[in-house]
CSV table of C-alpha atoms in Angstrom, one decimal:
chain,number,residue,atom,x,y,z
A,1,MET,CA,111.8,69.5,132.3
A,2,LEU,CA,108.3,70.9,133.1
A,3,PHE,CA,107.9,71.1,136.9
A,4,SER,CA,104.5,69.7,137.0
A,5,PRO,CA,103.0,66.4,135.8
A,6,ALA,CA,99.7,68.1,135.0
A,7,LEU,CA,101.5,70.6,132.8
A,8,THR,CA,103.4,67.8,131.0
A,9,LYS,CA,100.2,65.9,130.4
A,10,LEU,CA,98.5,69.0,128.9
A,11,VAL,CA,101.4,69.7,126.6
A,12,GLU,CA,101.4,66.1,125.4
A,13,SER,CA,97.6,66.2,124.9
A,14,LEU,CA,97.8,69.3,122.8
A,15,ARG,CA,100.6,68.0,120.7
A,16,ARG,CA,98.2,65.4,119.3
A,17,LEU,CA,96.4,68.1,117.4
A,18,PRO,CA,97.5,68.7,113.8
A,19,GLY,CA,100.0,71.6,113.2
A,20,ILE,CA,100.7,71.8,117.0
A,21,GLY,CA,104.4,71.1,117.6
A,22,PRO,CA,106.2,71.0,121.0
A,23,LYS,CA,106.8,74.8,121.1
A,24,THR,CA,103.2,75.8,120.2
A,25,ALA,CA,101.9,73.2,122.7
A,26,LEU,CA,104.0,74.7,125.4
A,27,ARG,CA,102.9,78.3,124.5
A,28,LEU,CA,99.2,77.2,124.5
A,29,THR,CA,99.7,75.5,127.9
A,30,PHE,CA,101.1,78.6,129.5
A,31,PHE,CA,98.3,80.6,128.1
A,32,ILE,CA,95.7,78.1,129.4
A,33,LEU,CA,97.1,78.5,132.9
A,34,SER,CA,96.6,82.2,132.6
A,35,MET,CA,92.9,81.8,131.7
A,36,ARG,CA,90.1,82.1,134.2
A,37,SER,CA,89.3,78.7,135.7
A,38,GLY,CA,85.7,78.9,134.4
A,39,GLU,CA,86.9,79.6,130.8
A,40,VAL,CA,89.1,76.5,130.9
A,41,GLU,CA,86.2,74.4,132.1
A,42,GLU,CA,84.0,75.8,129.3
A,43,MET,CA,86.6,74.9,126.7
A,44,ALA,CA,86.9,71.4,128.1
A,45,LYS,CA,83.1,71.0,128.0
A,46,ALA,CA,83.0,72.3,124.4
A,47,LEU,CA,85.5,69.6,123.4
A,48,VAL,CA,83.6,66.8,124.9
A,49,GLU,CA,80.2,68.0,123.7
A,50,ALA,CA,81.2,68.6,120.2
A,51,ARG,CA,82.7,65.1,120.0
A,52,GLN,CA,79.5,63.6,121.6
A,53,LYS,CA,76.8,65.5,119.8
A,54,VAL,CA,78.0,65.8,116.3
A,55,LYS,CA,77.3,63.0,113.9
A,56,GLN,CA,76.8,62.5,110.1
A,57,CYS,CA,73.6,63.5,108.3
A,58,SER,CA,72.0,60.2,107.2
A,59,ARG,CA,71.4,61.6,103.8
A,60,CYS,CA,74.5,63.5,102.7
A,61,ARG,CA,77.1,62.7,105.5
A,62,ASN,CA,77.5,66.4,106.3
A,63,LEU,CA,78.1,67.1,110.1
A,64,THR,CA,75.0,67.8,112.1
A,65,GLU,CA,73.5,67.2,115.5
A,66,GLU,CA,70.2,66.1,114.0
A,67,GLU,CA,69.1,63.2,111.8
A,68,LEU,CA,69.2,65.4,108.7
A,69,CYS,CA,71.5,68.4,108.3
A,70,PRO,CA,70.0,71.9,107.7
A,71,ILE,CA,70.8,71.8,104.0
A,72,CYS,CA,69.1,68.5,103.4
A,73,GLN,CA,66.1,69.8,105.5
A,74,ASP,CA,65.8,73.0,103.4
A,75,SER,CA,63.1,72.4,100.8
A,76,ARG,CA,64.0,75.6,98.9
A,77,ARG,CA,67.3,74.0,97.7
A,78,ASP,CA,67.5,72.7,94.2
A,79,SER,CA,67.2,68.9,94.6
A,80,ALA,CA,68.1,68.2,91.0
A,81,LEU,CA,71.7,69.4,91.6
A,82,LEU,CA,74.2,67.5,93.8
A,83,CYS,CA,77.7,68.6,94.6
A,84,ILE,CA,80.1,65.9,95.8
A,85,VAL,CA,82.9,67.0,98.2
A,86,GLN,CA,85.6,65.2,100.1
A,87,GLU,CA,85.2,66.9,103.5
A,88,PRO,CA,82.4,68.7,105.5
A,89,ARG,CA,84.6,71.8,105.6
A,90,ASP,CA,84.5,71.9,101.8
A,91,ILE,CA,80.7,72.6,102.1
A,92,LEU,CA,81.5,75.8,104.0
A,93,VAL,CA,83.8,77.0,101.2
A,94,ILE,CA,81.1,76.4,98.6
A,95,GLU,CA,78.3,77.9,100.6
A,96,LYS,CA,80.3,81.1,101.2
A,97,THR,CA,80.2,81.8,97.4
A,98,GLY,CA,76.4,82.0,97.6
A,99,GLN,CA,76.4,80.6,94.1
A,100,PHE,CA,75.3,77.0,94.7
A,101,ARG,CA,71.7,76.2,95.6
A,102,GLY,CA,71.8,72.4,95.2
A,103,LEU,CA,72.4,69.7,97.7
A,104,TYR,CA,75.6,67.9,98.8
A,105,PHE,CA,77.2,64.5,99.4
A,106,VAL,CA,80.3,64.2,101.5
A,107,LEU,CA,82.7,61.4,100.8
A,108,HIS,CA,84.9,61.9,103.9
A,109,GLY,CA,87.9,61.2,101.8
A,110,ALA,CA,89.0,60.3,98.3
A,111,LEU,CA,89.7,57.0,96.6
A,112,SER,CA,93.2,56.0,98.0
A,113,PRO,CA,94.3,52.4,97.8
A,114,VAL,CA,97.3,53.3,99.9
A,115,GLU,CA,95.1,54.5,102.8
A,116,GLY,CA,92.6,51.6,102.2
A,117,LEU,CA,89.9,54.0,101.1
A,118,GLY,CA,87.7,52.3,98.4
A,119,PRO,CA,84.1,52.9,97.2
A,120,ASP,CA,82.6,51.3,100.3
A,121,GLU,CA,84.6,53.4,102.7
A,122,LEU,CA,83.4,56.5,100.8
A,123,LYS,CA,79.8,55.3,101.0
A,124,ILE,CA,79.4,55.2,97.2
A,125,PRO,CA,76.6,52.7,97.6
A,126,LEU,CA,74.6,55.2,99.7
A,127,LEU,CA,75.3,57.8,97.0
A,128,LEU,CA,74.1,55.4,94.2
A,129,GLN,CA,70.9,54.6,96.1
A,130,ARG,CA,70.1,58.3,96.3
A,131,LEU,CA,70.8,58.9,92.6
A,132,LYS,CA,68.5,56.0,91.7
A,133,GLU,CA,65.6,58.0,93.2
A,134,GLY,CA,65.8,59.8,89.9
A,135,VAL,CA,65.5,63.4,91.1
A,136,ILE,CA,69.1,64.4,90.6
A,137,GLU,CA,70.0,65.6,87.1
A,138,GLU,CA,73.5,66.9,87.5
A,139,VAL,CA,76.4,65.9,89.8
A,140,ILE,CA,79.2,68.4,90.3
A,141,VAL,CA,82.4,66.7,91.5
A,142,ALA,CA,84.2,69.1,93.7
A,143,THR,CA,86.9,66.8,95.0
A,144,ASN,CA,90.4,68.3,95.5
A,145,PRO,CA,92.6,69.1,92.5
A,146,ASN,CA,95.2,66.4,93.2
A,147,VAL,CA,95.8,62.7,92.2
A,148,GLU,CA,93.3,61.2,94.6
A,149,GLY,CA,90.7,63.8,94.0
A,150,ASP,CA,91.0,63.5,90.2
A,151,ALA,CA,90.9,59.7,90.3
A,152,THR,CA,87.8,59.9,92.4
A,153,ALA,CA,86.2,62.3,89.9
A,154,TYR,CA,86.9,60.0,87.0
A,155,TYR,CA,85.7,57.0,88.9
A,156,LEU,CA,82.4,58.7,89.7
A,157,ALA,CA,82.0,59.9,86.1
A,158,GLY,CA,82.3,56.4,84.9
A,159,LEU,CA,79.8,55.2,87.4
A,160,LEU,CA,77.2,57.9,87.1
A,161,LYS,CA,77.1,58.7,83.4
A,162,PRO,CA,75.5,55.3,82.5
A,163,LEU,CA,72.6,56.4,84.9
A,164,GLY,CA,71.9,59.2,82.5
A,165,ILE,CA,73.2,61.9,85.0
A,166,ARG,CA,75.3,64.8,83.8
A,167,VAL,CA,78.6,64.7,85.7
A,168,THR,CA,80.7,67.8,85.8
A,169,ARG,CA,84.0,68.8,87.5
A,170,ILE,CA,84.7,72.2,89.1
A,171,GLY,CA,86.9,74.4,86.9
A,172,PHE,CA,90.7,74.7,87.5
A,173,GLY,CA,93.0,77.5,86.6
A,174,LEU,CA,94.6,80.6,88.1
A,175,PRO,CA,93.2,81.7,91.4
A,176,VAL,CA,91.5,85.1,91.2
A,177,GLY,CA,93.8,87.9,92.5
A,178,GLY,CA,96.8,85.5,92.0
A,179,ASP,CA,99.9,86.5,90.1
A,180,LEU,CA,100.9,84.6,87.0
A,181,GLU,CA,104.5,84.8,88.1
A,182,TYR,CA,103.8,82.5,91.1
A,183,ALA,CA,101.6,80.0,89.3
A,184,ASP,CA,103.1,76.5,89.3
A,185,GLU,CA,103.3,74.6,86.0
A,186,LEU,CA,100.4,72.3,86.7
A,187,THR,CA,98.0,75.1,87.5
A,188,MET,CA,99.3,77.0,84.5
A,189,ALA,CA,98.7,74.0,82.2
A,190,ARG,CA,95.2,73.6,83.6
A,191,ALA,CA,94.5,77.3,83.1
A,192,LEU,CA,95.6,77.1,79.4
A,193,GLU,CA,93.5,74.0,78.9
A,194,ALA,CA,90.5,75.8,80.4
A,195,ARG,CA,90.8,78.9,78.3
A,196,ARG,CA,87.6,80.5,77.1
A,197,GLU,CA,86.8,82.9,74.3
A,198,ILE,CA,86.5,86.5,75.4
A,199,THR,CA,83.1,87.7,74.7
A,200,SER,CA,82.4,91.4,74.4
B,1,MET,CA,77.5,78.7,108.9
B,2,LEU,CA,78.5,75.6,110.9
B,3,PHE,CA,75.6,73.2,111.0
B,4,SER,CA,75.9,72.4,114.6
B,5,PRO,CA,75.8,74.7,117.7
B,6,ALA,CA,78.3,72.3,119.5
B,7,LEU,CA,80.8,72.8,116.6
B,8,THR,CA,80.4,76.5,116.6
B,9,LYS,CA,81.0,76.6,120.3
B,10,LEU,CA,84.2,74.6,120.0
B,11,VAL,CA,85.5,76.8,117.2
B,12,GLU,CA,84.8,79.9,119.3
B,13,SER,CA,86.4,78.4,122.4
B,14,LEU,CA,89.6,77.4,120.5
B,15,ARG,CA,89.8,80.9,118.9
B,16,ARG,CA,90.5,82.3,122.4
B,17,LEU,CA,93.9,80.6,122.3
B,18,PRO,CA,96.9,82.7,121.1
B,19,GLY,CA,97.9,82.2,117.5
B,20,ILE,CA,94.7,80.3,116.7
B,21,GLY,CA,92.7,82.2,114.0
B,22,PRO,CA,89.3,81.2,112.6
B,23,LYS,CA,90.8,78.8,110.0
B,24,THR,CA,93.0,77.0,112.4
B,25,ALA,CA,90.2,76.7,114.9
B,26,LEU,CA,88.0,75.1,112.3
B,27,ARG,CA,90.7,72.7,111.2
B,28,LEU,CA,91.4,71.7,114.9
B,29,THR,CA,87.6,71.3,115.4
B,30,PHE,CA,87.2,68.9,112.5
B,31,PHE,CA,90.3,67.0,113.7
B,32,ILE,CA,88.9,66.7,117.2
B,33,LEU,CA,85.7,65.2,115.8
B,34,SER,CA,87.8,62.5,114.2
B,35,MET,CA,89.5,61.6,117.4
B,36,ARG,CA,88.4,58.7,119.6
B,37,SER,CA,85.9,59.8,122.2
B,38,GLY,CA,88.1,58.7,125.1
B,39,GLU,CA,91.0,60.8,123.7
B,40,VAL,CA,88.9,63.9,123.6
B,41,GLU,CA,87.7,63.3,127.2
B,42,GLU,CA,91.4,62.9,128.2
B,43,MET,CA,92.3,66.2,126.6
B,44,ALA,CA,89.4,67.9,128.3
B,45,LYS,CA,90.6,66.5,131.7
B,46,ALA,CA,94.2,67.6,131.0
B,47,LEU,CA,93.0,71.1,130.5
B,48,VAL,CA,91.0,71.3,133.7
B,49,GLU,CA,93.6,69.5,135.8
B,50,ALA,CA,96.5,71.7,134.6
B,51,ARG,CA,94.5,74.8,135.4
B,52,GLN,CA,93.5,73.5,138.8
B,53,LYS,CA,96.7,71.9,140.1
B,54,VAL,CA,99.4,74.2,138.9
B,55,LYS,CA,100.2,77.2,141.1
B,56,GLN,CA,103.2,79.4,141.8
B,57,CYS,CA,106.2,78.4,143.9
B,58,SER,CA,106.0,80.5,147.1
B,59,ARG,CA,109.7,81.2,146.9
B,60,CYS,CA,110.5,81.9,143.2
B,61,ARG,CA,107.0,82.1,141.5
B,62,ASN,CA,108.0,79.3,139.1
B,63,LEU,CA,105.0,77.0,138.2
B,64,THR,CA,104.7,73.9,140.4
B,65,GLU,CA,102.0,71.7,141.9
B,66,GLU,CA,103.8,71.8,145.3
B,67,GLU,CA,104.5,74.6,147.8
B,68,LEU,CA,108.1,74.9,146.5
B,69,CYS,CA,109.2,74.1,142.9
B,70,PRO,CA,111.8,71.3,142.3
B,71,ILE,CA,114.5,73.9,141.7
B,72,CYS,CA,114.0,75.7,145.0
B,73,GLN,CA,113.8,72.2,146.7
B,74,ASP,CA,117.1,71.1,145.2
B,75,SER,CA,119.8,71.7,147.9
B,76,ARG,CA,122.6,71.1,145.3
B,77,ARG,CA,121.8,74.3,143.5
B,78,ASP,CA,124.0,77.4,144.1
B,79,SER,CA,122.0,79.5,146.4
B,80,ALA,CA,124.4,82.5,146.0
B,81,LEU,CA,123.3,83.0,142.4
B,82,LEU,CA,119.9,84.2,141.3
B,83,CYS,CA,118.5,84.5,137.8
B,84,ILE,CA,115.6,86.8,137.3
B,85,VAL,CA,113.3,85.9,134.3
B,86,GLN,CA,110.0,87.3,133.0
B,87,GLU,CA,108.1,84.0,132.5
B,88,PRO,CA,108.3,80.5,133.8
B,89,ARG,CA,109.0,79.2,130.2
B,90,ASP,CA,112.2,81.2,130.3
B,91,ILE,CA,113.5,78.9,133.0
B,92,LEU,CA,113.1,76.0,130.6
B,93,VAL,CA,115.3,77.8,128.0
B,94,ILE,CA,118.0,78.5,130.6
B,95,GLU,CA,117.9,75.0,132.2
B,96,LYS,CA,118.4,73.5,128.7
B,97,THR,CA,121.8,75.0,128.4
B,98,GLY,CA,123.0,73.0,131.5
B,99,GLN,CA,125.2,76.1,132.3
B,100,PHE,CA,123.3,77.6,135.2
B,101,ARG,CA,123.3,76.0,138.6
B,102,GLY,CA,121.7,78.8,140.6
B,103,LEU,CA,118.2,79.6,141.6
B,104,TYR,CA,115.5,81.7,139.9
B,105,PHE,CA,112.9,84.4,140.4
B,106,VAL,CA,110.0,84.8,138.0
B,107,LEU,CA,108.5,88.3,137.6
B,108,HIS,CA,105.6,87.1,135.4
B,109,GLY,CA,106.0,90.1,133.2
B,110,ALA,CA,108.2,93.2,132.9
B,111,LEU,CA,107.7,96.8,134.1
B,112,SER,CA,105.1,98.3,131.8
B,113,PRO,CA,103.1,101.4,132.8
B,114,VAL,CA,100.9,100.9,129.7
B,115,GLU,CA,99.8,97.5,131.0
B,116,GLY,CA,99.6,98.6,134.6
B,117,LEU,CA,102.6,96.4,135.6
B,118,GLY,CA,104.6,98.1,138.4
B,119,PRO,CA,107.0,96.8,141.0
B,120,ASP,CA,104.1,95.5,143.2
B,121,GLU,CA,102.6,93.5,140.3
B,122,LEU,CA,106.0,91.9,139.6
B,123,LYS,CA,106.3,91.0,143.3
B,124,ILE,CA,109.5,93.0,143.7
B,125,PRO,CA,108.9,93.2,147.5
B,126,LEU,CA,109.0,89.4,147.6
B,127,LEU,CA,112.3,89.5,145.7
B,128,LEU,CA,113.8,92.1,148.0
B,129,GLN,CA,112.7,90.2,151.1
B,130,ARG,CA,114.6,87.1,149.7
B,131,LEU,CA,117.7,89.2,148.9
B,132,LYS,CA,117.8,90.6,152.4
B,133,GLU,CA,118.4,87.1,153.7
B,134,GLY,CA,122.0,87.8,152.6
B,135,VAL,CA,122.7,84.5,150.8
B,136,ILE,CA,122.5,85.8,147.3
B,137,GLU,CA,125.7,87.4,145.9
B,138,GLU,CA,124.9,87.8,142.2
B,139,VAL,CA,121.7,88.5,140.4
B,140,ILE,CA,121.6,87.8,136.6
B,141,VAL,CA,118.8,89.7,135.0
B,142,ALA,CA,117.5,87.6,132.1
B,143,THR,CA,114.5,89.7,131.1
B,144,ASN,CA,113.8,90.0,127.4
B,145,PRO,CA,116.0,92.2,125.1
B,146,ASN,CA,113.3,94.8,124.4
B,147,VAL,CA,112.2,98.2,125.9
B,148,GLU,CA,110.3,96.7,128.8
B,149,GLY,CA,112.9,94.0,129.6
B,150,ASP,CA,115.7,96.6,129.5
B,151,ALA,CA,113.8,99.1,131.7
B,152,THR,CA,113.1,96.3,134.2
B,153,ALA,CA,116.8,95.4,134.2
B,154,TYR,CA,117.9,99.0,134.9
B,155,TYR,CA,115.3,99.3,137.6
B,156,LEU,CA,116.5,96.2,139.3
B,157,ALA,CA,120.1,97.2,139.0
B,158,GLY,CA,119.3,100.5,140.7
B,159,LEU,CA,117.4,98.8,143.4
B,160,LEU,CA,119.8,95.9,144.2
B,161,LYS,CA,123.3,97.4,143.8
B,162,PRO,CA,122.9,99.5,147.0
B,163,LEU,CA,122.3,96.1,148.8
B,164,GLY,CA,125.9,95.1,147.9
B,165,ILE,CA,124.7,92.6,145.3
B,166,ARG,CA,126.4,92.2,141.9
B,167,VAL,CA,123.8,92.7,139.2
B,168,THR,CA,124.6,91.4,135.7
B,169,ARG,CA,122.6,91.3,132.5
B,170,ILE,CA,122.7,88.4,130.0
B,171,GLY,CA,124.9,89.1,126.9
B,172,PHE,CA,123.4,90.3,123.6
B,173,GLY,CA,124.7,89.9,120.1
B,174,LEU,CA,124.4,87.7,117.1
B,175,PRO,CA,122.7,84.4,117.7
B,176,VAL,CA,125.0,81.4,117.2
B,177,GLY,CA,124.5,79.8,113.8
B,178,GLY,CA,122.9,83.1,112.6
B,179,ASP,CA,123.9,84.9,109.4
B,180,LEU,CA,125.3,88.4,109.6
B,181,GLU,CA,123.3,89.2,106.5
B,182,TYR,CA,120.0,88.8,108.3
B,183,ALA,CA,120.9,90.6,111.5
B,184,ASP,CA,118.8,93.6,112.2
B,185,GLU,CA,120.6,96.9,113.1
B,186,LEU,CA,119.8,96.8,116.8
B,187,THR,CA,121.2,93.3,117.2
B,188,MET,CA,124.2,94.3,115.2
B,189,ALA,CA,124.8,97.4,117.3
B,190,ARG,CA,124.6,95.3,120.4
B,191,ALA,CA,127.0,92.8,119.0
B,192,LEU,CA,129.6,95.5,118.2
B,193,GLU,CA,129.2,97.0,121.7
B,194,ALA,CA,129.7,93.5,123.2
B,195,ARG,CA,132.8,92.7,121.2
B,196,ARG,CA,135.6,90.9,123.0
B,197,GLU,CA,139.3,90.5,122.5
B,198,ILE,CA,140.2,87.3,120.7
B,199,THR,CA,142.5,85.3,123.0
B,200,SER,CA,144.7,82.6,121.5
């Protein structure tokens, strides 16, 4: 129904992206036609270059264009503290708080037998090798608060505690600014469980 | 905060697209990194080729890769009936009904003094030239049901009626399958105005 094969191709290409349905793909396509030719070429170049240049940090598996990511290169960070996250984007969320000065390790997933993700796929051996260097004293497991993330956290705790490393999990409860009325029962249960004495 | 200039560039490039905010741009970027290299190159090529190849039909200003769009080339279409739309995508919506067998003219906008869109920008002279060929008997104005679309419709009616051409406007009212409860007052007012006798 589109009157140009090139248009149809672009719509189909954009539809491969997550959250982009047929209507959005069509809207984006029409917008792209209205952009300056140079801008479109720049966007195309940005796509290809990002895919080509970006690789994983050999130490923590964060995304970087160099051998080591800037966090691993930063000698001012606390090398006794390691935070384990599922995805590189989770690092951004934690860095934004300005509260964490340690290092990271990115699993690129969580344990999931269904998806064929086991310890080897998550590069747990690489993590263990790093922990055996003996510098890290505490590991904060910041995997997602769902079945896979929790299972991964328990698995890691079982694996790392025998090494004499303190293993903690990020806290769960009500989001700040949230409304009790809208909390689901699982979050509410976790919030009750995680209650703390009020100190004056 | 992204640990790679190439990533930052891609996020910024994607943010130029309509409806893509910083979070979506970041999500798309991470997804693009996970795509096969060949797939990303294909997407980049689709972007550039769509922008390069697609132009406006010299007769109706629909999008096409040829001199005339397939609708203008189709001799089976009713050349006495012309539908005026704001955007090329509106043609898709009308064609989907299977109810219209006439031809089109695309304004690529609506009259809008604020945006500097006057009759010349909408290529009204090109439309008039076509109407003066004397083949077209009825013009259906299918501009959007808002202030600019309505103003454009009235402007066109004033311009075309003296040429002895029937000028009609698409009908407005409640959308089929819609719920009266959720209708806004303007739509409801139009629906009342457009009421018809029930014939048995």
